[in-house]
PDB file of C-alpha atoms in Angstrom:
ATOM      1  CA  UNK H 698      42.144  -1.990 -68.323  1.00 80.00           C
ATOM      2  CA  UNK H 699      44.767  -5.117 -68.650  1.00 88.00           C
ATOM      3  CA  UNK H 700      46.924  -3.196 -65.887  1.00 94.00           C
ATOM      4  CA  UNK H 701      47.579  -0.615 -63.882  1.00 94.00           C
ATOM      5  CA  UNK H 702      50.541   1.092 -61.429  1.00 95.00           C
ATOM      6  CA  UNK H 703      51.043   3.727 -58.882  1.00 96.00           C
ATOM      7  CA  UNK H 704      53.066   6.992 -58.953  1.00 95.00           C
ATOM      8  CA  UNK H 705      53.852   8.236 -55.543  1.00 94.00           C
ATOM      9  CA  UNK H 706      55.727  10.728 -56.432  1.00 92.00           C
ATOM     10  CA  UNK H 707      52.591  12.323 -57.975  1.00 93.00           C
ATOM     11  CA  UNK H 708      49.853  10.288 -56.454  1.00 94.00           C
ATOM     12  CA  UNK H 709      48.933   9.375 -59.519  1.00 96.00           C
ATOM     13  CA  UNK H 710      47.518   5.657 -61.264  1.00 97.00           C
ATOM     14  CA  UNK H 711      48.495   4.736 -64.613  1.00 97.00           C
ATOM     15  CA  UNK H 712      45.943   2.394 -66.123  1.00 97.00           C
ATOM     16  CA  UNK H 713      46.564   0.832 -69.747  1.00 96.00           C
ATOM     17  CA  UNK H 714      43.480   0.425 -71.820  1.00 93.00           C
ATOM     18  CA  UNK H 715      42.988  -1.856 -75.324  1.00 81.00           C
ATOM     19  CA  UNK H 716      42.252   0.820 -78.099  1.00 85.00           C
ATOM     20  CA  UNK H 717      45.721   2.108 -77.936  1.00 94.00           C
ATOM     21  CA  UNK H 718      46.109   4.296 -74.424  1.00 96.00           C
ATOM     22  CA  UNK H 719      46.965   5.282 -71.187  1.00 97.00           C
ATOM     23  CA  UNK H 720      44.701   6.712 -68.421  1.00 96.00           C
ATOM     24  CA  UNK H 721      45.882   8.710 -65.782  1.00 97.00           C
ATOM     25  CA  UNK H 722      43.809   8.953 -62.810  1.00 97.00           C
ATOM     26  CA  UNK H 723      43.992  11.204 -59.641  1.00 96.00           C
ATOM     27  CA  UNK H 724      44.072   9.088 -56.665  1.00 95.00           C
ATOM     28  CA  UNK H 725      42.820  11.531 -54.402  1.00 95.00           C
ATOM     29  CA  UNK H 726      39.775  12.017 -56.680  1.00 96.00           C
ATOM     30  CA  UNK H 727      39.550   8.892 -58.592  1.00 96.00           C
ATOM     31  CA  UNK H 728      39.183  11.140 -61.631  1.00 97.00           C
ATOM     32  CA  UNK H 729      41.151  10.634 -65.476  1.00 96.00           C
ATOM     33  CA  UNK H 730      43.474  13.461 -65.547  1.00 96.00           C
ATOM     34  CA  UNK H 731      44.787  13.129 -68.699  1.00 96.00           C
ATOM     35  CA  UNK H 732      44.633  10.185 -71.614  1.00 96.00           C
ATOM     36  CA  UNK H 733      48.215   9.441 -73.120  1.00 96.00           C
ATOM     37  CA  UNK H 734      48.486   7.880 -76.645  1.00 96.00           C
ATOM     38  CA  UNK H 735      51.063   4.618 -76.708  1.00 96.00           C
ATOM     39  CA  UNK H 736      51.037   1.637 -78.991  1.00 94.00           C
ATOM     40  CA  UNK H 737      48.978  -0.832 -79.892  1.00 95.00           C
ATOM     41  CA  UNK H 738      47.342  -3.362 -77.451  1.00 95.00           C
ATOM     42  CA  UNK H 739      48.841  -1.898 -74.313  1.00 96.00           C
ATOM     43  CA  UNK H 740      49.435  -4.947 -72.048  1.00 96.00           C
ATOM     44  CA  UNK H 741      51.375  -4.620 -69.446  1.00 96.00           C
ATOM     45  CA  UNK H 742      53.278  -1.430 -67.508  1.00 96.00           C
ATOM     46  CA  UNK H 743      54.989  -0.323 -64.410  1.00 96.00           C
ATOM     47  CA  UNK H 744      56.768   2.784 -62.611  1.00 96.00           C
ATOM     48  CA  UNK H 745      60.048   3.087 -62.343  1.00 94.00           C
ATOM     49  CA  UNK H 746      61.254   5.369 -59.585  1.00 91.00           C
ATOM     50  CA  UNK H 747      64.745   5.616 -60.659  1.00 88.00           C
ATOM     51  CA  UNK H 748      63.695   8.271 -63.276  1.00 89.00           C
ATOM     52  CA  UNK H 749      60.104   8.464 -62.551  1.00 90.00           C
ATOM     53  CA  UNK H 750      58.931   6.958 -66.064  1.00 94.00           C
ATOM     54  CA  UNK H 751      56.137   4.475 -66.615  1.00 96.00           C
ATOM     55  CA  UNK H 752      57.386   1.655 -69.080  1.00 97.00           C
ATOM     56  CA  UNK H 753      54.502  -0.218 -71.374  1.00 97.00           C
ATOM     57  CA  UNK H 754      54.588  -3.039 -73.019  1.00 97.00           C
ATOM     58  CA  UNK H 755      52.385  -2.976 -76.024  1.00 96.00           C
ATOM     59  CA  UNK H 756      51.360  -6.460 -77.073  1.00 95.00           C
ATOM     60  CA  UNK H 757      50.250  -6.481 -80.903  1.00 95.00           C
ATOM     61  CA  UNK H 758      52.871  -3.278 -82.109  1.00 94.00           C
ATOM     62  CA  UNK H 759      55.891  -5.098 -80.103  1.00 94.00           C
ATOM     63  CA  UNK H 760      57.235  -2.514 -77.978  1.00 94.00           C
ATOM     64  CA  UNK H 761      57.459  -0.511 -74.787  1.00 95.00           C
ATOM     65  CA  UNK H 762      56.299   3.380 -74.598  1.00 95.00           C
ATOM     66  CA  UNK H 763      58.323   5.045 -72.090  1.00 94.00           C
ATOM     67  CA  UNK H 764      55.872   7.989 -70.431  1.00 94.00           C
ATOM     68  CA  UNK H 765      57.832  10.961 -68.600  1.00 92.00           C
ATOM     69  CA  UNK H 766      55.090  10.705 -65.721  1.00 92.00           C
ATOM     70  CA  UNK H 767      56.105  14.359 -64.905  1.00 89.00           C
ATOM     71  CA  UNK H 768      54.241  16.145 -68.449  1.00 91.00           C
ATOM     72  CA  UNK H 769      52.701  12.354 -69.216  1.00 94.00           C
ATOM     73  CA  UNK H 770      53.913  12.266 -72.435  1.00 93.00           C
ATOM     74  CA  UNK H 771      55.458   9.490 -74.241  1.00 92.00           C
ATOM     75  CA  UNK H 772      59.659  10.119 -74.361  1.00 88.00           C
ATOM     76  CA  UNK H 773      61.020   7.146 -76.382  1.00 88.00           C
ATOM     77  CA  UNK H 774      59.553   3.695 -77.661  1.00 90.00           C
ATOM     78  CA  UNK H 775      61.742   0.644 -77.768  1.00 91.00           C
ATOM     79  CA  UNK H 776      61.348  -1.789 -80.116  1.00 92.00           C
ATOM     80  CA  UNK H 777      60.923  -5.236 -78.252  1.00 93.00           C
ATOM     81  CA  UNK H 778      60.097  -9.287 -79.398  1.00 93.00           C
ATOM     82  CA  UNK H 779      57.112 -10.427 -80.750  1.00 95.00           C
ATOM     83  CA  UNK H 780      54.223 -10.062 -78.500  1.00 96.00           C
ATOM     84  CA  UNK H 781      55.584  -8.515 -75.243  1.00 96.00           C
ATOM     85  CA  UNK H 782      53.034  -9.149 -72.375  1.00 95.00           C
ATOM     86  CA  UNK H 783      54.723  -8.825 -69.111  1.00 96.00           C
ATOM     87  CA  UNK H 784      57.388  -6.401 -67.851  1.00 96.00           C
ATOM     88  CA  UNK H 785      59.455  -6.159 -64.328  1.00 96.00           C
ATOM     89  CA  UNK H 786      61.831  -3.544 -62.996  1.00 94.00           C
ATOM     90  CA  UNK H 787      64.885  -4.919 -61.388  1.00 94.00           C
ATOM     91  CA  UNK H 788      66.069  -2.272 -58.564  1.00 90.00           C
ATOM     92  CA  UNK H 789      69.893  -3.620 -58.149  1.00 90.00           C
ATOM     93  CA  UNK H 790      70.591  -3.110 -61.350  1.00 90.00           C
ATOM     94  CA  UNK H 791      68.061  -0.448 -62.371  1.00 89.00           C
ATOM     95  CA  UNK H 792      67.193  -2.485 -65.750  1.00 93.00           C
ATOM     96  CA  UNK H 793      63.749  -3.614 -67.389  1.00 94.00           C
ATOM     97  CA  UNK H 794      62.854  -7.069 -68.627  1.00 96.00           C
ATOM     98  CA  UNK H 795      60.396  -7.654 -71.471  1.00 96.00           C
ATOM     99  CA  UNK H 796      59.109 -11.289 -71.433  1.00 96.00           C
ATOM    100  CA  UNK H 797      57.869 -11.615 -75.561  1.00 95.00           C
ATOM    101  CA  UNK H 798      55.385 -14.317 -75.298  1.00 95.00           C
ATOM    102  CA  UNK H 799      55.695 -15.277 -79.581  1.00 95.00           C
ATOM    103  CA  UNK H 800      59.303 -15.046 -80.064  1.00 93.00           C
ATOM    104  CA  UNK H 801      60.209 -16.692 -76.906  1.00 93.00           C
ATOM    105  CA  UNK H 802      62.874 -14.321 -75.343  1.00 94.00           C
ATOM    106  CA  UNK H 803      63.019 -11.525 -73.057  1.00 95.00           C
ATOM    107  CA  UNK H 804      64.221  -8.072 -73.734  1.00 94.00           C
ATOM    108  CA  UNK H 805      66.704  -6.194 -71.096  1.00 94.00           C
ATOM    109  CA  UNK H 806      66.055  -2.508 -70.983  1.00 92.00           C
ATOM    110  CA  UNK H 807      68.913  -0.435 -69.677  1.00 89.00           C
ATOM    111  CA  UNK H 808      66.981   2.446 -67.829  1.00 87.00           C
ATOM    112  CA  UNK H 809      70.141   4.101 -66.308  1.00 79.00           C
ATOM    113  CA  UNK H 810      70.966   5.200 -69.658  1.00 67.00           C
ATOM    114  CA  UNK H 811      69.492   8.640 -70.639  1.00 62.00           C
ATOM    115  CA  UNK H 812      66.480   8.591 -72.816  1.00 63.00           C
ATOM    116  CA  UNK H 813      67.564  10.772 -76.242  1.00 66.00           C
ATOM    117  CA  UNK H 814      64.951  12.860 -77.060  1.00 74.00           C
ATOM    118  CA  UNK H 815      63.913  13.822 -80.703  1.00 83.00           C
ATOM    119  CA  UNK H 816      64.533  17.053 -82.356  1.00 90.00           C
ATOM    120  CA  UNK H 817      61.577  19.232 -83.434  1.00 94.00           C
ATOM    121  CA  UNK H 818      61.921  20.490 -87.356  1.00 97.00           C
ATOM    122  CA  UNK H 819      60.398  23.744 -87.640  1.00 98.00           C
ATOM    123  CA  UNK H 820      60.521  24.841 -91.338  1.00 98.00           C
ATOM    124  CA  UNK H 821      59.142  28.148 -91.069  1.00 97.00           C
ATOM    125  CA  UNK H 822      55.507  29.497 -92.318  1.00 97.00           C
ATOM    126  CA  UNK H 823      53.963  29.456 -95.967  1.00 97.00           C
ATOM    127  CA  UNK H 824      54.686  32.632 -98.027  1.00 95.00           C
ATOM    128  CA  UNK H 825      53.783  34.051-101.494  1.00 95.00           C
ATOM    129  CA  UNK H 826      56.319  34.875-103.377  1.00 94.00           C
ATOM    130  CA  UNK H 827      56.522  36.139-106.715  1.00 93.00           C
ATOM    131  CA  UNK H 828      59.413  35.254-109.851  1.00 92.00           C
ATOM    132  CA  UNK H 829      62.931  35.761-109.465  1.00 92.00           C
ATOM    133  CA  UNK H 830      62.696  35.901-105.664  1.00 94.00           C
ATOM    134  CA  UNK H 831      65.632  35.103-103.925  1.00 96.00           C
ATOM    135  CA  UNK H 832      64.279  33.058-101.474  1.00 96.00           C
ATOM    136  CA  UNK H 833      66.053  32.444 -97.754  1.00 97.00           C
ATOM    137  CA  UNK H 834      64.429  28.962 -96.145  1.00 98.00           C
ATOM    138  CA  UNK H 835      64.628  29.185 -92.678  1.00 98.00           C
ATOM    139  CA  UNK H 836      64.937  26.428 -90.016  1.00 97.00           C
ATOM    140  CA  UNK H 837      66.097  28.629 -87.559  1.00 97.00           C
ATOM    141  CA  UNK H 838      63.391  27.836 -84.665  1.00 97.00           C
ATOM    142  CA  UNK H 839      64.197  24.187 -84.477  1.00 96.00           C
ATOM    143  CA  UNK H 840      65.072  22.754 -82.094  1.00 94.00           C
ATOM    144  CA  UNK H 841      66.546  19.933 -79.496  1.00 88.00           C
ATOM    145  CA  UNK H 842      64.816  19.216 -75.818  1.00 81.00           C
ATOM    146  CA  UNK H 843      68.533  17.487 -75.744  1.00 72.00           C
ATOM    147  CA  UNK H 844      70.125  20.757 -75.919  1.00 79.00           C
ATOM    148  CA  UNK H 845      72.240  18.845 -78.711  1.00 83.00           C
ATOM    149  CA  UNK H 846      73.200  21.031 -82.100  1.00 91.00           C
ATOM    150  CA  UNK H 847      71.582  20.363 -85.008  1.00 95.00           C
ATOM    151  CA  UNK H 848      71.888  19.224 -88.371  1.00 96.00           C
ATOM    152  CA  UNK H 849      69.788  20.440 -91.204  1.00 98.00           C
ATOM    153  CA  UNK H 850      68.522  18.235 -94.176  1.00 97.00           C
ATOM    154  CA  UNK H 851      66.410  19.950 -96.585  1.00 98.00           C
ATOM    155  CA  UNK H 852      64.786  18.377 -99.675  1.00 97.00           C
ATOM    156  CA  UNK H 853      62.097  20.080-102.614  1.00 97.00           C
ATOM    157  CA  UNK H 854      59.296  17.819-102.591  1.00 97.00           C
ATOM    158  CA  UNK H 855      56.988  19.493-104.773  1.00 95.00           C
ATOM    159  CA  UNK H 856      56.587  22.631-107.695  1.00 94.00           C
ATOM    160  CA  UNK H 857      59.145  23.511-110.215  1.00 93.00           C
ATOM    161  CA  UNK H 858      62.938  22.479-109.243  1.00 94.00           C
ATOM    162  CA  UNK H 859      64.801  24.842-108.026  1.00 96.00           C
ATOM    163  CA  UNK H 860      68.747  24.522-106.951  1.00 96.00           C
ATOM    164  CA  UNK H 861      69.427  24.973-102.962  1.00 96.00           C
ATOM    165  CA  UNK H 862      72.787  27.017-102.507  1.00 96.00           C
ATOM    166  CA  UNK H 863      73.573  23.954 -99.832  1.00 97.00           C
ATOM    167  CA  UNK H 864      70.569  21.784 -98.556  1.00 97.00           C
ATOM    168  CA  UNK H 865      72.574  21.356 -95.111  1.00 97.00           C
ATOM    169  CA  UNK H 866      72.761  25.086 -94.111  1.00 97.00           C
ATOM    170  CA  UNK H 867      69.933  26.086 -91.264  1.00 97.00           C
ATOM    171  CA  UNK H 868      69.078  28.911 -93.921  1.00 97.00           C
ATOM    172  CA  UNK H 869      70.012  28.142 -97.499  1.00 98.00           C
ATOM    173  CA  UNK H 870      68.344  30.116-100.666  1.00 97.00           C
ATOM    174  CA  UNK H 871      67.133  29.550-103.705  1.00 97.00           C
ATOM    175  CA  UNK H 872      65.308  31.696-106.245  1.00 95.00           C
ATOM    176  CA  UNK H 873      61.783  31.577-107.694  1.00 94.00           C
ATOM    177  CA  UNK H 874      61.982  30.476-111.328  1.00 93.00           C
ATOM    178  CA  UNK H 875      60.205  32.966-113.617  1.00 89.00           C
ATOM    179  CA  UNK H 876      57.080  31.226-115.060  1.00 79.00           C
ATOM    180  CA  UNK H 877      53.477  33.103-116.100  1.00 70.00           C
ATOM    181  CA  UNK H 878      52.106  30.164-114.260  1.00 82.00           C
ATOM    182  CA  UNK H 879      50.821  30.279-110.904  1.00 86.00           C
ATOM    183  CA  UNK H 880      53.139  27.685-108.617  1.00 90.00           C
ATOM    184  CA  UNK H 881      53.687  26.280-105.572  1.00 94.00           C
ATOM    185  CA  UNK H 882      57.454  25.044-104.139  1.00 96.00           C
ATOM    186  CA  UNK H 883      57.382  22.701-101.421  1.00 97.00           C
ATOM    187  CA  UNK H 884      60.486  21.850 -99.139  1.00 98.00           C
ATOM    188  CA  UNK H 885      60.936  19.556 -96.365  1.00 98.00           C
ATOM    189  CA  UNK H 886      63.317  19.881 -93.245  1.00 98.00           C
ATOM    190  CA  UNK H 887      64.522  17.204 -91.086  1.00 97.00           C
ATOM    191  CA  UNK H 888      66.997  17.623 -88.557  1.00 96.00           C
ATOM    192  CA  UNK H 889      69.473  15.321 -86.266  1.00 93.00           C
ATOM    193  CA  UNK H 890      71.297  15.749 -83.086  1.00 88.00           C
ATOM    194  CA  UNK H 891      73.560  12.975 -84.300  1.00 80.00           C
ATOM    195  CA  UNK H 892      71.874  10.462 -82.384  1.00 78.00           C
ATOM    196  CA  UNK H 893      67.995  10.476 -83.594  1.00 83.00           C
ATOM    197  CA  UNK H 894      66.047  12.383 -86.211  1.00 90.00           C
ATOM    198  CA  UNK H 895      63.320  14.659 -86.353  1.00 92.00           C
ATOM    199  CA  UNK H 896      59.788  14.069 -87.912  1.00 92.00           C
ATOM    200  CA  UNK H 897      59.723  15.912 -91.107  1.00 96.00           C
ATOM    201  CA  UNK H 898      58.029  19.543 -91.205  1.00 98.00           C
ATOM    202  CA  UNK H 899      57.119  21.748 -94.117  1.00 98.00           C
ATOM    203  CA  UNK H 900      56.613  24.912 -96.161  1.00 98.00           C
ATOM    204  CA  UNK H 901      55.074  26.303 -99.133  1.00 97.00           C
ATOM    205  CA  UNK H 902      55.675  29.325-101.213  1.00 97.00           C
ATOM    206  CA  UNK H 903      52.969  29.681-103.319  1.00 95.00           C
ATOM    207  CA  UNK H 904      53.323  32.314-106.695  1.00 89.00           C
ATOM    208  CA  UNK H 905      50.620  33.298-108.184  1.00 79.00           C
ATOM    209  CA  UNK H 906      50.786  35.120-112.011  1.00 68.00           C
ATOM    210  CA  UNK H 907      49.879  38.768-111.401  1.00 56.00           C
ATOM    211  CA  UNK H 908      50.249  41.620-113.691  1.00 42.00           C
ATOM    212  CA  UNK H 909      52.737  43.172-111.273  1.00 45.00           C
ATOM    213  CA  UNK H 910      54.783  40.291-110.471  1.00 43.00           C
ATOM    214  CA  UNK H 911      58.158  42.372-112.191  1.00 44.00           C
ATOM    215  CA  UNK H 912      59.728  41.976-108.839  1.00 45.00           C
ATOM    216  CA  UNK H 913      63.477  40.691-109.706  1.00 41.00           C
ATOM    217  CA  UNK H 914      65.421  42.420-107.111  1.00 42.00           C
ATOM    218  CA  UNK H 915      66.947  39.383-105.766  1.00 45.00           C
ATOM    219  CA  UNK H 916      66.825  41.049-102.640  1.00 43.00           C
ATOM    220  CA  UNK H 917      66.436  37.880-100.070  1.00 46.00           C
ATOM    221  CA  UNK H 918      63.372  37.578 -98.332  1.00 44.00           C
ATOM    222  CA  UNK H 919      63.799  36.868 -94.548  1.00 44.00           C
TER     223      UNK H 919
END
């Protein structure tokens, strides 16, 4: 470990190791709770207790992970310079400063502003469907830890094109080209509060040529 801090609001000791992580150790047991994924080279980090997040610096990816030390997960990264290896908390004026050893300046972190969560994309599960299927998509259970509304962005990425009545709706349609060849239609969602974007999530309908696949009455499936 390069570094290491104390949470006293959970009695807790964040400890930053090379390959990439966090440890969190129990101080009343001295036992690793929980490992948390940040970026590369963790170097330096610290508590804040203004909002009770651990800030690292992570030397060879050039940025900070901010952990919510209440779940320990990782909330937000912020890009930094080149090479940050130390990092202080200033109490007057609740802000961070980087020191970035290669490029030679120092990044100012405004903690006081709230950290903007992403959205989660949920595109719904894989179905079979069969030709001249009207088809609803369905991104109905995603979602914003924000409580922000959402956007919708959806995009074919693989099988035969097909025409999306709109791509922004939460739920637009299309239908299942007829074809006596077994197919799969892949579609992508993203979603935005406005502010940051999800990570992309997927589905599938897969056809398959059976000798009963006469089904064409448009009737959307849901």
């Amino acid at each position: 470990p390069k570094a290491l801090d104390f949470n006293p609001n959970n009695e807790n000791i964040y400890a930053t190791n090379g390959p990439g992580n966090v440890s969190v150790i129990d101080s009343s047991t001295n036992t690793v709770v929980d490992t948390i994924p940040v970026g590369d080279n963790p170097f330096a980090l610290l508590f804040n207790p203004n909002n009770n997040n651990i800030y690292v610096a992570n030397r060879d990816s050039g940025d900070v992970s901010v952990i919510d030390s209440s779940t320990n997960t990782v909330v937000d990264t912020i890009p930094v310079g080149s090479t940050p290896t130390t990092i202080e908390f200033n109490p007057n004026n609740s802000k961070i400063y980087v020191a970035n050893r290669d490029s030679g300046d120092v990044t100012v972190i405004n903690t006081s502003s709230p950290v903007i969560l992403k959205p989660v994309a949920d595109a719904g599960p894989d179905r079979s469907v069969e030709s001249n299927d009207t088809i609803q998509l369905d991104g109905s259970k995603s979602s914003d830890p924000n409580g922000s509304l959402l956007t919708y962005f959806w995009t074919q990425t693989s099988g035969p094109v097909v025409n999306l009545d709109d791509p922004t709706l939460e739920k637009p349609t299309f239908t299942v080209p007829q074809s006596t060849e077994d197919a799969s239609l892949t579609f992508q969602l993203i979603v935005s509060n406005e502010k940051v974007i999800s990570d992309p999530n997927y589905v599938t309908f897969s056809k398959s040529n059976t000798s009963n696949n006469t089904n064409s009455s448009n009737t959307p499936i849901r």
